[in-house]
Protein backbone atom coordinates (compact mmCIF):
# COMPACT_ATOMS: atom_id res chain seq x y z
CA UNK A 1 0.00 0.00 0.00
CA UNK A 2 1.24 3.44 -0.89
CA UNK A 3 0.26 5.92 1.77
CA UNK A 4 0.41 9.12 -0.34
CA UNK A 5 -1.63 7.61 -3.19
CA UNK A 6 -4.28 6.38 -0.79
CA UNK A 7 -4.42 9.61 1.18
CA UNK A 8 -4.77 11.67 -1.98
CA UNK A 9 -7.61 9.61 -3.37
CA UNK A 10 -9.34 9.59 0.02
CA UNK A 11 -9.21 13.40 0.17
CA UNK A 12 -10.20 13.89 -3.47
CA UNK A 13 -13.25 11.71 -2.87
CA UNK A 14 -14.40 14.16 -0.19
CA UNK A 15 -13.96 17.29 -2.31
CA UNK A 16 -16.63 18.62 -4.64
CA UNK A 17 -15.30 18.82 -8.18
CA UNK A 18 -15.02 22.61 -8.21
CA UNK A 19 -12.79 22.74 -5.12
CA UNK A 20 -9.11 22.85 -5.93
CA UNK A 21 -6.67 20.86 -3.83
CA UNK A 22 -3.35 22.48 -2.98
CA UNK A 23 -1.05 19.75 -1.67
CA UNK A 24 1.05 21.40 1.03
CA UNK A 25 4.48 19.83 0.71
CA UNK A 26 6.50 22.03 3.09
CA UNK A 27 9.05 20.05 5.10
CA UNK A 28 8.43 17.00 2.89
CA UNK A 29 10.91 15.52 0.45
CA UNK A 30 11.18 15.82 -3.31
CA UNK A 31 10.38 12.11 -3.60
CA UNK A 32 7.16 12.55 -1.62
CA UNK A 33 6.18 15.31 -4.05
CA UNK A 34 7.06 13.05 -6.98
CA UNK A 35 4.74 10.39 -5.59
CA UNK A 36 1.85 12.83 -5.42
CA UNK A 37 2.75 14.11 -8.89
CA UNK A 38 2.57 10.56 -10.23
CA UNK A 39 -1.05 10.44 -8.97
CA UNK A 40 -1.86 13.49 -11.07
CA UNK A 41 -1.41 16.17 -8.41
CA UNK A 42 -0.07 19.35 -10.02
CA UNK A 43 -0.71 22.09 -7.48
CA UNK A 44 1.63 22.24 -4.50
CA UNK A 45 1.98 24.70 -1.64
CA UNK A 46 5.18 25.76 0.11
CA UNK A 47 5.74 28.30 2.84
CA UNK A 48 9.48 28.93 2.91
CA UNK A 49 11.35 30.59 0.06
CA UNK A 50 14.61 28.72 0.50
CA UNK A 51 12.90 25.35 0.54
CA UNK A 52 10.86 26.19 -2.55
CA UNK A 53 14.03 27.40 -4.27
CA UNK A 54 15.64 24.02 -3.68
CA UNK A 55 12.67 21.95 -4.82
CA UNK A 56 11.40 23.88 -7.83
CA UNK A 57 14.37 23.29 -10.19
CA UNK A 58 14.49 19.53 -9.62
CA UNK A 59 10.76 18.89 -10.08
CA UNK A 60 8.61 18.89 -13.25
CA UNK A 61 8.02 22.31 -14.75
CA UNK A 62 4.26 21.86 -15.05
CA UNK A 63 3.85 21.97 -11.28
CA UNK A 64 1.92 25.03 -10.12
CA UNK A 65 3.65 26.34 -7.02
CA UNK A 66 1.54 28.28 -4.55
CA UNK A 67 3.38 30.26 -1.93
CA UNK A 68 1.15 29.96 1.14
CA UNK A 69 3.28 31.34 3.99
CA UNK A 70 4.26 34.76 5.16
CA UNK A 71 6.44 36.28 2.44
CA UNK A 72 9.13 38.85 3.18
CA UNK A 73 9.36 41.58 0.55
CA UNK A 74 13.10 41.07 0.05
CA UNK A 75 12.49 37.45 -1.02
CA UNK A 76 9.80 38.02 -3.65
CA UNK A 77 12.45 38.30 -6.38
CA UNK A 78 13.56 34.69 -5.93
CA UNK A 79 10.16 33.15 -6.63
CA UNK A 80 8.71 35.73 -9.05
CA UNK A 81 10.03 33.94 -12.17
CA UNK A 82 7.94 30.81 -11.59
CA UNK A 83 5.46 31.06 -8.69
CA UNK A 84 1.89 30.44 -9.80
CA UNK A 85 0.07 32.11 -6.93
CA UNK A 86 1.04 34.03 -3.81
CA UNK A 87 -1.71 33.24 -1.32
CA UNK A 88 -0.85 35.27 1.71
CA UNK A 89 -0.61 38.91 0.65
CA UNK A 90 -0.89 40.80 3.90
CA UNK A 91 0.28 44.31 3.02
CA UNK A 92 0.20 46.86 0.24
CA UNK A 93 3.98 46.98 0.40
CA UNK A 94 4.20 43.26 -0.38
CA UNK A 95 1.71 43.61 -3.23
CA UNK A 96 3.77 46.45 -4.71
CA UNK A 97 6.94 44.41 -4.49
CA UNK A 98 5.25 41.43 -6.19
CA UNK A 99 4.10 43.81 -8.94
CA UNK A 100 7.60 45.18 -9.37
CA UNK A 101 9.28 41.77 -9.52
CA UNK A 102 6.58 40.33 -11.80
CA UNK A 103 7.08 43.22 -14.21
CA UNK A 104 10.84 42.59 -14.30
CA UNK A 105 10.29 39.01 -15.47
CA UNK A 106 7.36 39.96 -17.71
CA UNK A 107 4.75 37.98 -15.79
CA UNK A 108 1.46 38.63 -14.04
CA UNK A 109 1.33 36.91 -10.66
CA UNK A 110 -1.95 35.76 -9.16
CA UNK A 111 -2.44 36.74 -5.52
CA UNK A 112 -4.92 36.28 -2.70
CA UNK A 113 -5.48 38.75 0.11
CA UNK A 114 -4.92 37.06 3.45
CA UNK A 115 -7.66 38.12 5.82
CA UNK A 116 -7.42 37.58 9.55
CA UNK A 117 -10.51 35.79 10.85
CA UNK A 118 -9.05 33.64 13.64
CA UNK A 119 -9.13 34.55 17.29
CA UNK A 120 -5.39 34.06 17.74
CA UNK A 121 -3.65 37.41 17.61
CA UNK A 122 -0.38 35.93 16.36
CA UNK A 123 -1.61 35.03 12.89
CA UNK A 124 -0.78 37.28 9.97
CA UNK A 125 -3.42 38.82 7.80
CA UNK A 126 -5.33 41.95 6.90
CA UNK A 127 -8.48 43.19 8.57
CA UNK A 128 -11.44 43.86 6.29
CA UNK A 129 -10.79 47.57 6.83
CA UNK A 130 -7.20 47.07 5.65
CA UNK A 131 -8.52 45.33 2.52
CA UNK A 132 -10.76 48.28 1.74
CA UNK A 133 -7.97 50.80 2.13
CA UNK A 134 -5.62 48.66 0.03
CA UNK A 135 -8.17 48.28 -2.77
CA UNK A 136 -8.99 51.99 -2.72
CA UNK A 137 -5.37 53.10 -2.78
CA UNK A 138 -3.69 54.83 -5.67
CA UNK A 139 -0.73 52.46 -5.24
CA UNK A 140 -2.89 49.40 -5.92
CA UNK A 141 -4.47 51.01 -8.96
CA UNK A 142 -0.97 51.47 -10.34
CA UNK A 143 -0.14 47.76 -10.04
CA UNK A 144 -0.21 46.24 -13.51
CA UNK A 145 1.43 42.84 -12.99
CA UNK A 146 -0.55 41.32 -10.14
CA UNK A 147 -3.98 39.78 -10.39
CA UNK A 148 -5.97 39.61 -7.16
CA UNK A 149 -8.00 36.41 -7.41
CA UNK A 150 -9.72 36.28 -4.04
CA UNK A 151 -9.08 35.79 -0.35
CA UNK A 152 -7.32 33.34 1.92
CA UNK A 153 -7.65 32.68 5.62
CA UNK A 154 -7.11 30.35 8.53
CA UNK A 155 -9.48 29.45 11.32
CA UNK A 156 -8.54 29.33 14.98
CA UNK A 157 -6.83 26.13 16.08
CA UNK A 158 -9.59 24.73 18.29
CA UNK A 159 -11.92 21.74 18.71
CA UNK A 160 -14.90 24.06 18.65
CA UNK A 161 -16.36 23.31 15.23
CA UNK A 162 -19.03 26.01 15.59
CA UNK A 163 -16.30 28.60 16.03
CA UNK A 164 -14.32 27.29 13.06
CA UNK A 165 -17.41 27.28 10.88
CA UNK A 166 -18.27 30.80 12.01
CA UNK A 167 -14.80 32.04 11.03
CA UNK A 168 -15.00 30.40 7.60
CA UNK A 169 -18.45 31.91 7.13
CA UNK A 170 -17.02 35.31 8.04
CA UNK A 171 -14.29 34.93 5.42
CA UNK A 172 -16.90 34.01 2.82
CA UNK A 173 -18.90 37.12 3.76
CA UNK A 174 -15.78 39.30 3.37
CA UNK A 175 -15.14 37.74 -0.04
CA UNK A 176 -18.70 38.55 -1.14
CA UNK A 177 -18.37 42.13 0.10
CA UNK A 178 -15.05 42.73 -1.71
CA UNK A 179 -16.31 41.04 -4.87
CA UNK A 180 -19.40 43.27 -4.98
CA UNK A 181 -17.50 46.46 -4.32
CA UNK A 182 -14.28 46.06 -6.33
CA UNK A 183 -14.51 43.07 -8.68
CA UNK A 184 -18.15 42.71 -9.78
CA UNK A 185 -17.28 41.93 -13.40
CA UNK A 186 -13.91 40.33 -12.84
CA UNK A 187 -14.30 36.58 -13.30
CA UNK A 188 -10.78 35.99 -11.97
CA UNK A 189 -11.80 37.18 -8.51
CA UNK A 190 -13.36 33.90 -7.44
CA UNK A 191 -11.19 32.12 -4.88
CA UNK A 192 -11.84 31.55 -1.20
CA UNK A 193 -8.80 29.62 0.00
CA UNK A 194 -9.73 28.05 3.32
CA UNK A 195 -9.48 24.64 4.92
CA UNK A 196 -6.51 22.56 6.07
CA UNK A 197 -6.15 18.90 7.11
CA UNK A 198 -8.20 19.21 10.29
CA UNK A 199 -10.93 21.52 9.11
CA UNK A 200 -11.32 21.27 5.33
CA UNK A 201 -14.73 19.57 5.42
CA UNK A 202 -16.08 22.51 7.45
CA UNK A 203 -14.43 24.94 5.02
CA UNK A 204 -16.02 23.20 2.04
CA UNK A 205 -19.43 23.42 3.74
CA UNK A 206 -18.84 27.16 4.04
CA UNK A 207 -17.98 27.65 0.39
CA UNK A 208 -14.24 27.11 0.11
CA UNK A 209 -12.98 26.98 -3.47
CA UNK A 210 -9.45 25.94 -2.59
CA UNK A 211 -8.20 23.79 0.29
CA UNK A 212 -4.58 23.62 1.46
CA UNK A 213 -3.84 20.16 2.81
CA UNK A 214 -0.48 18.94 4.07
CA UNK A 215 -0.28 16.40 6.87
CA UNK A 216 -3.31 14.37 5.77
CA UNK A 217 -1.50 13.69 2.50
CA UNK A 218 2.15 13.53 3.42
CA UNK A 219 2.05 12.64 7.13
CA UNK A 220 3.34 14.68 10.02
CA UNK A 221 6.06 17.23 9.37
CA UNK A 222 9.39 16.82 11.16
C1 LIG B 1 1.09 24.24 6.69
C2 LIG B 1 -0.05 24.98 6.14
C3 LIG B 1 -1.19 24.31 5.67
C4 LIG B 1 -1.36 22.80 5.74
O1 LIG B 1 -1.60 22.39 7.05
P1 LIG B 1 -1.99 20.87 7.38
O2 LIG B 1 -2.61 20.97 8.73
O3 LIG B 1 -0.73 20.09 7.36
O4 LIG B 1 -2.94 20.40 6.36
C5 LIG B 1 -2.21 25.08 5.12
N1 LIG B 1 -2.11 26.43 5.03
C6 LIG B 1 -1.04 27.09 5.48
C7 LIG B 1 -1.00 28.57 5.37
C8 LIG B 1 0.02 26.39 6.06
O5 LIG B 1 1.08 27.08 6.50
PDB file of C-alpha atoms and ligand atoms in Angstrom:
ATOM      1  CA  UNK A   1       0.000   0.000   0.000  1.00  0.00           C
ATOM      2  CA  UNK A   2       1.241   3.438  -0.889  1.00  0.00           C
ATOM      3  CA  UNK A   3       0.265   5.923   1.766  1.00  0.00           C
ATOM      4  CA  UNK A   4       0.407   9.121  -0.338  1.00  0.00           C
ATOM      5  CA  UNK A   5      -1.628   7.608  -3.188  1.00  0.00           C
ATOM      6  CA  UNK A   6      -4.283   6.382  -0.793  1.00  0.00           C
ATOM      7  CA  UNK A   7      -4.418   9.607   1.177  1.00  0.00           C
ATOM      8  CA  UNK A   8      -4.767  11.668  -1.980  1.00  0.00           C
ATOM      9  CA  UNK A   9      -7.610   9.605  -3.366  1.00  0.00           C
ATOM     10  CA  UNK A  10      -9.336   9.591   0.016  1.00  0.00           C
ATOM     11  CA  UNK A  11      -9.213  13.399   0.165  1.00  0.00           C
ATOM     12  CA  UNK A  12     -10.200  13.887  -3.474  1.00  0.00           C
ATOM     13  CA  UNK A  13     -13.251  11.707  -2.873  1.00  0.00           C
ATOM     14  CA  UNK A  14     -14.400  14.159  -0.195  1.00  0.00           C
ATOM     15  CA  UNK A  15     -13.960  17.290  -2.310  1.00  0.00           C
ATOM     16  CA  UNK A  16     -16.629  18.623  -4.640  1.00  0.00           C
ATOM     17  CA  UNK A  17     -15.303  18.819  -8.180  1.00  0.00           C
ATOM     18  CA  UNK A  18     -15.020  22.614  -8.209  1.00  0.00           C
ATOM     19  CA  UNK A  19     -12.791  22.742  -5.115  1.00  0.00           C
ATOM     20  CA  UNK A  20      -9.106  22.847  -5.927  1.00  0.00           C
ATOM     21  CA  UNK A  21      -6.669  20.859  -3.830  1.00  0.00           C
ATOM     22  CA  UNK A  22      -3.348  22.483  -2.981  1.00  0.00           C
ATOM     23  CA  UNK A  23      -1.055  19.745  -1.671  1.00  0.00           C
ATOM     24  CA  UNK A  24       1.054  21.397   1.028  1.00  0.00           C
ATOM     25  CA  UNK A  25       4.482  19.834   0.712  1.00  0.00           C
ATOM     26  CA  UNK A  26       6.497  22.030   3.089  1.00  0.00           C
ATOM     27  CA  UNK A  27       9.046  20.046   5.095  1.00  0.00           C
ATOM     28  CA  UNK A  28       8.432  16.997   2.886  1.00  0.00           C
ATOM     29  CA  UNK A  29      10.906  15.522   0.447  1.00  0.00           C
ATOM     30  CA  UNK A  30      11.183  15.816  -3.308  1.00  0.00           C
ATOM     31  CA  UNK A  31      10.383  12.115  -3.596  1.00  0.00           C
ATOM     32  CA  UNK A  32       7.160  12.552  -1.615  1.00  0.00           C
ATOM     33  CA  UNK A  33       6.179  15.315  -4.047  1.00  0.00           C
ATOM     34  CA  UNK A  34       7.064  13.049  -6.981  1.00  0.00           C
ATOM     35  CA  UNK A  35       4.737  10.389  -5.592  1.00  0.00           C
ATOM     36  CA  UNK A  36       1.850  12.833  -5.423  1.00  0.00           C
ATOM     37  CA  UNK A  37       2.754  14.113  -8.893  1.00  0.00           C
ATOM     38  CA  UNK A  38       2.573  10.563 -10.228  1.00  0.00           C
ATOM     39  CA  UNK A  39      -1.048  10.444  -8.967  1.00  0.00           C
ATOM     40  CA  UNK A  40      -1.865  13.492 -11.071  1.00  0.00           C
ATOM     41  CA  UNK A  41      -1.410  16.171  -8.412  1.00  0.00           C
ATOM     42  CA  UNK A  42      -0.072  19.354 -10.022  1.00  0.00           C
ATOM     43  CA  UNK A  43      -0.705  22.094  -7.480  1.00  0.00           C
ATOM     44  CA  UNK A  44       1.632  22.243  -4.496  1.00  0.00           C
ATOM     45  CA  UNK A  45       1.982  24.703  -1.640  1.00  0.00           C
ATOM     46  CA  UNK A  46       5.180  25.759   0.115  1.00  0.00           C
ATOM     47  CA  UNK A  47       5.737  28.295   2.841  1.00  0.00           C
ATOM     48  CA  UNK A  48       9.476  28.933   2.912  1.00  0.00           C
ATOM     49  CA  UNK A  49      11.350  30.591   0.065  1.00  0.00           C
ATOM     50  CA  UNK A  50      14.606  28.722   0.500  1.00  0.00           C
ATOM     51  CA  UNK A  51      12.898  25.352   0.545  1.00  0.00           C
ATOM     52  CA  UNK A  52      10.861  26.185  -2.547  1.00  0.00           C
ATOM     53  CA  UNK A  53      14.027  27.398  -4.271  1.00  0.00           C
ATOM     54  CA  UNK A  54      15.638  24.019  -3.684  1.00  0.00           C
ATOM     55  CA  UNK A  55      12.667  21.952  -4.818  1.00  0.00           C
ATOM     56  CA  UNK A  56      11.397  23.878  -7.830  1.00  0.00           C
ATOM     57  CA  UNK A  57      14.368  23.289 -10.187  1.00  0.00           C
ATOM     58  CA  UNK A  58      14.486  19.525  -9.617  1.00  0.00           C
ATOM     59  CA  UNK A  59      10.762  18.886 -10.081  1.00  0.00           C
ATOM     60  CA  UNK A  60       8.607  18.891 -13.245  1.00  0.00           C
ATOM     61  CA  UNK A  61       8.018  22.307 -14.753  1.00  0.00           C
ATOM     62  CA  UNK A  62       4.259  21.862 -15.054  1.00  0.00           C
ATOM     63  CA  UNK A  63       3.852  21.965 -11.280  1.00  0.00           C
ATOM     64  CA  UNK A  64       1.916  25.026 -10.118  1.00  0.00           C
ATOM     65  CA  UNK A  65       3.647  26.335  -7.019  1.00  0.00           C
ATOM     66  CA  UNK A  66       1.540  28.276  -4.545  1.00  0.00           C
ATOM     67  CA  UNK A  67       3.381  30.260  -1.927  1.00  0.00           C
ATOM     68  CA  UNK A  68       1.149  29.963   1.137  1.00  0.00           C
ATOM     69  CA  UNK A  69       3.276  31.340   3.986  1.00  0.00           C
ATOM     70  CA  UNK A  70       4.259  34.762   5.163  1.00  0.00           C
ATOM     71  CA  UNK A  71       6.443  36.277   2.440  1.00  0.00           C
ATOM     72  CA  UNK A  72       9.128  38.846   3.176  1.00  0.00           C
ATOM     73  CA  UNK A  73       9.358  41.576   0.555  1.00  0.00           C
ATOM     74  CA  UNK A  74      13.098  41.068   0.054  1.00  0.00           C
ATOM     75  CA  UNK A  75      12.490  37.448  -1.021  1.00  0.00           C
ATOM     76  CA  UNK A  76       9.805  38.020  -3.652  1.00  0.00           C
ATOM     77  CA  UNK A  77      12.453  38.300  -6.377  1.00  0.00           C
ATOM     78  CA  UNK A  78      13.561  34.692  -5.931  1.00  0.00           C
ATOM     79  CA  UNK A  79      10.164  33.147  -6.635  1.00  0.00           C
ATOM     80  CA  UNK A  80       8.708  35.730  -9.047  1.00  0.00           C
ATOM     81  CA  UNK A  81      10.025  33.935 -12.167  1.00  0.00           C
ATOM     82  CA  UNK A  82       7.943  30.808 -11.586  1.00  0.00           C
ATOM     83  CA  UNK A  83       5.464  31.064  -8.693  1.00  0.00           C
ATOM     84  CA  UNK A  84       1.885  30.436  -9.802  1.00  0.00           C
ATOM     85  CA  UNK A  85       0.066  32.108  -6.932  1.00  0.00           C
ATOM     86  CA  UNK A  86       1.039  34.035  -3.810  1.00  0.00           C
ATOM     87  CA  UNK A  87      -1.710  33.240  -1.318  1.00  0.00           C
ATOM     88  CA  UNK A  88      -0.852  35.268   1.710  1.00  0.00           C
ATOM     89  CA  UNK A  89      -0.605  38.908   0.649  1.00  0.00           C
ATOM     90  CA  UNK A  90      -0.895  40.804   3.898  1.00  0.00           C
ATOM     91  CA  UNK A  91       0.280  44.306   3.018  1.00  0.00           C
ATOM     92  CA  UNK A  92       0.196  46.857   0.238  1.00  0.00           C
ATOM     93  CA  UNK A  93       3.979  46.983   0.396  1.00  0.00           C
ATOM     94  CA  UNK A  94       4.197  43.258  -0.382  1.00  0.00           C
ATOM     95  CA  UNK A  95       1.710  43.610  -3.227  1.00  0.00           C
ATOM     96  CA  UNK A  96       3.771  46.450  -4.711  1.00  0.00           C
ATOM     97  CA  UNK A  97       6.937  44.405  -4.489  1.00  0.00           C
ATOM     98  CA  UNK A  98       5.251  41.427  -6.187  1.00  0.00           C
ATOM     99  CA  UNK A  99       4.096  43.811  -8.937  1.00  0.00           C
ATOM    100  CA  UNK A 100       7.596  45.182  -9.368  1.00  0.00           C
ATOM    101  CA  UNK A 101       9.281  41.774  -9.523  1.00  0.00           C
ATOM    102  CA  UNK A 102       6.585  40.329 -11.804  1.00  0.00           C
ATOM    103  CA  UNK A 103       7.082  43.219 -14.211  1.00  0.00           C
ATOM    104  CA  UNK A 104      10.838  42.590 -14.302  1.00  0.00           C
ATOM    105  CA  UNK A 105      10.286  39.012 -15.475  1.00  0.00           C
ATOM    106  CA  UNK A 106       7.358  39.961 -17.709  1.00  0.00           C
ATOM    107  CA  UNK A 107       4.753  37.983 -15.792  1.00  0.00           C
ATOM    108  CA  UNK A 108       1.462  38.630 -14.039  1.00  0.00           C
ATOM    109  CA  UNK A 109       1.327  36.911 -10.660  1.00  0.00           C
ATOM    110  CA  UNK A 110      -1.951  35.765  -9.157  1.00  0.00           C
ATOM    111  CA  UNK A 111      -2.440  36.743  -5.522  1.00  0.00           C
ATOM    112  CA  UNK A 112      -4.917  36.283  -2.698  1.00  0.00           C
ATOM    113  CA  UNK A 113      -5.483  38.750   0.112  1.00  0.00           C
ATOM    114  CA  UNK A 114      -4.920  37.062   3.450  1.00  0.00           C
ATOM    115  CA  UNK A 115      -7.663  38.116   5.823  1.00  0.00           C
ATOM    116  CA  UNK A 116      -7.416  37.583   9.546  1.00  0.00           C
ATOM    117  CA  UNK A 117     -10.505  35.785  10.848  1.00  0.00           C
ATOM    118  CA  UNK A 118      -9.052  33.637  13.643  1.00  0.00           C
ATOM    119  CA  UNK A 119      -9.129  34.545  17.286  1.00  0.00           C
ATOM    120  CA  UNK A 120      -5.393  34.060  17.740  1.00  0.00           C
ATOM    121  CA  UNK A 121      -3.652  37.407  17.615  1.00  0.00           C
ATOM    122  CA  UNK A 122      -0.379  35.925  16.359  1.00  0.00           C
ATOM    123  CA  UNK A 123      -1.606  35.027  12.890  1.00  0.00           C
ATOM    124  CA  UNK A 124      -0.776  37.278   9.974  1.00  0.00           C
ATOM    125  CA  UNK A 125      -3.421  38.818   7.797  1.00  0.00           C
ATOM    126  CA  UNK A 126      -5.332  41.946   6.897  1.00  0.00           C
ATOM    127  CA  UNK A 127      -8.481  43.193   8.572  1.00  0.00           C
ATOM    128  CA  UNK A 128     -11.437  43.860   6.293  1.00  0.00           C
ATOM    129  CA  UNK A 129     -10.793  47.572   6.834  1.00  0.00           C
ATOM    130  CA  UNK A 130      -7.199  47.067   5.650  1.00  0.00           C
ATOM    131  CA  UNK A 131      -8.522  45.327   2.520  1.00  0.00           C
ATOM    132  CA  UNK A 132     -10.757  48.284   1.740  1.00  0.00           C
ATOM    133  CA  UNK A 133      -7.968  50.805   2.132  1.00  0.00           C
ATOM    134  CA  UNK A 134      -5.624  48.662   0.033  1.00  0.00           C
ATOM    135  CA  UNK A 135      -8.169  48.277  -2.772  1.00  0.00           C
ATOM    136  CA  UNK A 136      -8.990  51.987  -2.720  1.00  0.00           C
ATOM    137  CA  UNK A 137      -5.369  53.103  -2.775  1.00  0.00           C
ATOM    138  CA  UNK A 138      -3.686  54.828  -5.667  1.00  0.00           C
ATOM    139  CA  UNK A 139      -0.734  52.460  -5.235  1.00  0.00           C
ATOM    140  CA  UNK A 140      -2.887  49.401  -5.915  1.00  0.00           C
ATOM    141  CA  UNK A 141      -4.470  51.009  -8.962  1.00  0.00           C
ATOM    142  CA  UNK A 142      -0.967  51.472 -10.343  1.00  0.00           C
ATOM    143  CA  UNK A 143      -0.139  47.760 -10.044  1.00  0.00           C
ATOM    144  CA  UNK A 144      -0.205  46.237 -13.513  1.00  0.00           C
ATOM    145  CA  UNK A 145       1.431  42.842 -12.988  1.00  0.00           C
ATOM    146  CA  UNK A 146      -0.547  41.323 -10.138  1.00  0.00           C
ATOM    147  CA  UNK A 147      -3.982  39.778 -10.385  1.00  0.00           C
ATOM    148  CA  UNK A 148      -5.968  39.608  -7.157  1.00  0.00           C
ATOM    149  CA  UNK A 149      -8.002  36.405  -7.415  1.00  0.00           C
ATOM    150  CA  UNK A 150      -9.720  36.281  -4.041  1.00  0.00           C
ATOM    151  CA  UNK A 151      -9.081  35.788  -0.351  1.00  0.00           C
ATOM    152  CA  UNK A 152      -7.320  33.338   1.920  1.00  0.00           C
ATOM    153  CA  UNK A 153      -7.654  32.683   5.616  1.00  0.00           C
ATOM    154  CA  UNK A 154      -7.113  30.351   8.527  1.00  0.00           C
ATOM    155  CA  UNK A 155      -9.478  29.446  11.318  1.00  0.00           C
ATOM    156  CA  UNK A 156      -8.540  29.334  14.980  1.00  0.00           C
ATOM    157  CA  UNK A 157      -6.831  26.133  16.081  1.00  0.00           C
ATOM    158  CA  UNK A 158      -9.585  24.727  18.286  1.00  0.00           C
ATOM    159  CA  UNK A 159     -11.918  21.736  18.707  1.00  0.00           C
ATOM    160  CA  UNK A 160     -14.898  24.059  18.653  1.00  0.00           C
ATOM    161  CA  UNK A 161     -16.365  23.314  15.231  1.00  0.00           C
ATOM    162  CA  UNK A 162     -19.029  26.005  15.595  1.00  0.00           C
ATOM    163  CA  UNK A 163     -16.305  28.596  16.029  1.00  0.00           C
ATOM    164  CA  UNK A 164     -14.319  27.292  13.065  1.00  0.00           C
ATOM    165  CA  UNK A 165     -17.414  27.283  10.877  1.00  0.00           C
ATOM    166  CA  UNK A 166     -18.266  30.800  12.011  1.00  0.00           C
ATOM    167  CA  UNK A 167     -14.802  32.039  11.030  1.00  0.00           C
ATOM    168  CA  UNK A 168     -14.998  30.403   7.599  1.00  0.00           C
ATOM    169  CA  UNK A 169     -18.451  31.910   7.130  1.00  0.00           C
ATOM    170  CA  UNK A 170     -17.017  35.308   8.040  1.00  0.00           C
ATOM    171  CA  UNK A 171     -14.287  34.928   5.417  1.00  0.00           C
ATOM    172  CA  UNK A 172     -16.899  34.010   2.817  1.00  0.00           C
ATOM    173  CA  UNK A 173     -18.899  37.124   3.763  1.00  0.00           C
ATOM    174  CA  UNK A 174     -15.782  39.301   3.365  1.00  0.00           C
ATOM    175  CA  UNK A 175     -15.144  37.735  -0.036  1.00  0.00           C
ATOM    176  CA  UNK A 176     -18.695  38.553  -1.143  1.00  0.00           C
ATOM    177  CA  UNK A 177     -18.366  42.131   0.096  1.00  0.00           C
ATOM    178  CA  UNK A 178     -15.045  42.731  -1.708  1.00  0.00           C
ATOM    179  CA  UNK A 179     -16.308  41.042  -4.867  1.00  0.00           C
ATOM    180  CA  UNK A 180     -19.402  43.266  -4.982  1.00  0.00           C
ATOM    181  CA  UNK A 181     -17.498  46.461  -4.321  1.00  0.00           C
ATOM    182  CA  UNK A 182     -14.283  46.065  -6.329  1.00  0.00           C
ATOM    183  CA  UNK A 183     -14.507  43.066  -8.677  1.00  0.00           C
ATOM    184  CA  UNK A 184     -18.153  42.705  -9.780  1.00  0.00           C
ATOM    185  CA  UNK A 185     -17.285  41.931 -13.399  1.00  0.00           C
ATOM    186  CA  UNK A 186     -13.906  40.332 -12.836  1.00  0.00           C
ATOM    187  CA  UNK A 187     -14.298  36.576 -13.300  1.00  0.00           C
ATOM    188  CA  UNK A 188     -10.780  35.989 -11.970  1.00  0.00           C
ATOM    189  CA  UNK A 189     -11.799  37.176  -8.510  1.00  0.00           C
ATOM    190  CA  UNK A 190     -13.363  33.898  -7.436  1.00  0.00           C
ATOM    191  CA  UNK A 191     -11.190  32.121  -4.879  1.00  0.00           C
ATOM    192  CA  UNK A 192     -11.835  31.546  -1.198  1.00  0.00           C
ATOM    193  CA  UNK A 193      -8.804  29.619   0.003  1.00  0.00           C
ATOM    194  CA  UNK A 194      -9.733  28.046   3.323  1.00  0.00           C
ATOM    195  CA  UNK A 195      -9.483  24.638   4.924  1.00  0.00           C
ATOM    196  CA  UNK A 196      -6.506  22.559   6.068  1.00  0.00           C
ATOM    197  CA  UNK A 197      -6.148  18.899   7.113  1.00  0.00           C
ATOM    198  CA  UNK A 198      -8.200  19.205  10.286  1.00  0.00           C
ATOM    199  CA  UNK A 199     -10.932  21.519   9.105  1.00  0.00           C
ATOM    200  CA  UNK A 200     -11.323  21.273   5.331  1.00  0.00           C
ATOM    201  CA  UNK A 201     -14.727  19.571   5.418  1.00  0.00           C
ATOM    202  CA  UNK A 202     -16.075  22.506   7.451  1.00  0.00           C
ATOM    203  CA  UNK A 203     -14.432  24.941   5.015  1.00  0.00           C
ATOM    204  CA  UNK A 204     -16.023  23.203   2.037  1.00  0.00           C
ATOM    205  CA  UNK A 205     -19.427  23.417   3.735  1.00  0.00           C
ATOM    206  CA  UNK A 206     -18.845  27.164   4.044  1.00  0.00           C
ATOM    207  CA  UNK A 207     -17.984  27.653   0.392  1.00  0.00           C
ATOM    208  CA  UNK A 208     -14.235  27.111   0.108  1.00  0.00           C
ATOM    209  CA  UNK A 209     -12.983  26.978  -3.470  1.00  0.00           C
ATOM    210  CA  UNK A 210      -9.449  25.943  -2.586  1.00  0.00           C
ATOM    211  CA  UNK A 211      -8.203  23.785   0.292  1.00  0.00           C
ATOM    212  CA  UNK A 212      -4.583  23.621   1.457  1.00  0.00           C
ATOM    213  CA  UNK A 213      -3.843  20.164   2.811  1.00  0.00           C
ATOM    214  CA  UNK A 214      -0.478  18.937   4.065  1.00  0.00           C
ATOM    215  CA  UNK A 215      -0.283  16.397   6.868  1.00  0.00           C
ATOM    216  CA  UNK A 216      -3.306  14.366   5.772  1.00  0.00           C
ATOM    217  CA  UNK A 217      -1.505  13.688   2.496  1.00  0.00           C
ATOM    218  CA  UNK A 218       2.154  13.528   3.420  1.00  0.00           C
ATOM    219  CA  UNK A 219       2.050  12.644   7.128  1.00  0.00           C
ATOM    220  CA  UNK A 220       3.339  14.677  10.022  1.00  0.00           C
ATOM    221  CA  UNK A 221       6.060  17.231   9.371  1.00  0.00           C
ATOM    222  CA  UNK A 222       9.391  16.825  11.165  1.00  0.00           C
TER     223      UNK A 222
HETATM  224  C1  LIG B   1       1.091  24.237   6.687  1.00  0.00           C
HETATM  225  C2  LIG B   1      -0.048  24.978   6.141  1.00  0.00           C
HETATM  226  C3  LIG B   1      -1.189  24.313   5.665  1.00  0.00           C
HETATM  227  C4  LIG B   1      -1.362  22.803   5.740  1.00  0.00           C
HETATM  228  O1  LIG B   1      -1.599  22.385   7.047  1.00  0.00           O
HETATM  229  P1  LIG B   1      -1.989  20.868   7.384  1.00  0.00           P
HETATM  230  O2  LIG B   1      -2.608  20.968   8.728  1.00  0.00           O
HETATM  231  O3  LIG B   1      -0.729  20.089   7.363  1.00  0.00           O
HETATM  232  O4  LIG B   1      -2.944  20.399   6.356  1.00  0.00           O
HETATM  233  C5  LIG B   1      -2.206  25.075   5.121  1.00  0.00           C
HETATM  234  N1  LIG B   1      -2.106  26.426   5.035  1.00  0.00           N
HETATM  235  C6  LIG B   1      -1.044  27.090   5.480  1.00  0.00           C
HETATM  236  C7  LIG B   1      -1.003  28.566   5.368  1.00  0.00           C
HETATM  237  C8  LIG B   1       0.019  26.394   6.060  1.00  0.00           C
HETATM  238  O5  LIG B   1       1.080  27.080   6.504  1.00  0.00           O
END
